């Protein structure tokens, strides 16, 4: 599914630093970089809650390293 879209998607783990309005979050990856991330549609649909301090898995494209989509809470 991801391969057929033609985009180079990488998965990274991070820690939620701050919750923002509209299901957006500041996520810290690699110990020093902060990324603005939003919840994926399936996580919103199933009402999975994300709180500061949670470990998450994100999908990021090679086009923009400053944004991501949270796909899983660890």
Coordinates of C-alpha atoms in Angstrom, one line a residue:
X1 CA 0.0 0.0 0.0
X2 CA 2.7 2.5 0.9
X3 CA 5.0 1.3 -1.9
X4 CA 2.4 1.9 -4.6
X5 CA 1.9 5.6 -3.6
X6 CA 5.3 6.5 -5.1
X7 CA 6.4 8.4 -2.0
X8 CA 9.5 7.5 0.1
X9 CA 8.0 7.1 3.6
X10 CA 10.1 6.4 6.6
X11 CA 9.0 5.3 10.1
X12 CA 10.5 6.8 13.2
X13 CA 9.9 6.6 16.9
X14 CA 9.6 9.6 19.1
X15 CA 8.3 11.0 22.4
X16 CA 5.3 13.4 22.6
X17 CA 6.5 16.6 24.2
X18 CA 3.3 18.8 23.9
X19 CA -0.3 18.4 22.9
X20 CA -1.7 21.1 20.7
X21 CA -5.3 21.9 19.5
X22 CA -6.7 19.9 16.6
X23 CA -5.0 16.6 17.3
X24 CA -1.5 18.1 16.6
X25 CA 1.5 17.3 18.7
X26 CA 5.2 18.3 19.1
X27 CA 7.2 15.1 19.0
X28 CA 10.9 14.8 19.8
X29 CA 12.9 12.4 17.7
X30 CA 16.6 11.6 17.8
X31 CA 16.9 13.3 21.1
X32 CA 17.2 16.9 19.8
X33 CA 14.8 17.4 16.8
X34 CA 11.2 18.5 17.3
X35 CA 8.6 17.6 14.7
X36 CA 5.0 18.8 14.3
X37 CA 2.8 15.7 14.0
X38 CA -0.9 15.0 13.6
X39 CA -3.0 11.9 14.3
X40 CA -3.8 9.4 11.5
X41 CA -7.4 8.9 10.5
X42 CA -7.6 5.4 12.1
X43 CA -6.4 6.7 15.4
X44 CA -9.0 9.5 15.4
X45 CA -11.7 7.0 14.3
X46 CA -10.9 4.6 17.2
X47 CA -10.5 7.6 19.6
X48 CA -7.0 6.6 20.7
X49 CA -5.7 9.2 23.2
X50 CA -2.2 10.6 23.1
X51 CA -0.7 12.4 26.1
X52 CA 2.6 14.2 26.6
X53 CA 5.2 11.6 27.5
X54 CA 3.8 8.8 25.3
X55 CA 6.1 7.0 22.9
X56 CA 4.8 7.0 19.4
X57 CA 5.6 5.8 15.9
X58 CA 5.4 8.3 13.1
X59 CA 5.5 8.2 9.3
X60 CA 7.5 11.0 7.6
X61 CA 8.1 11.7 3.9
X62 CA 11.4 12.6 2.5
X63 CA 9.9 15.9 1.2
X64 CA 9.4 17.5 4.6
X65 CA 11.4 16.5 7.7
X66 CA 9.5 18.9 10.0
X67 CA 6.1 17.2 9.8
X68 CA 4.8 13.7 10.4
X69 CA 1.7 11.5 11.0
X70 CA 1.4 9.6 14.2
X71 CA 0.3 6.0 13.3
X72 CA 0.9 4.1 16.6
X73 CA 1.2 4.6 20.3
X74 CA 3.8 2.4 21.9

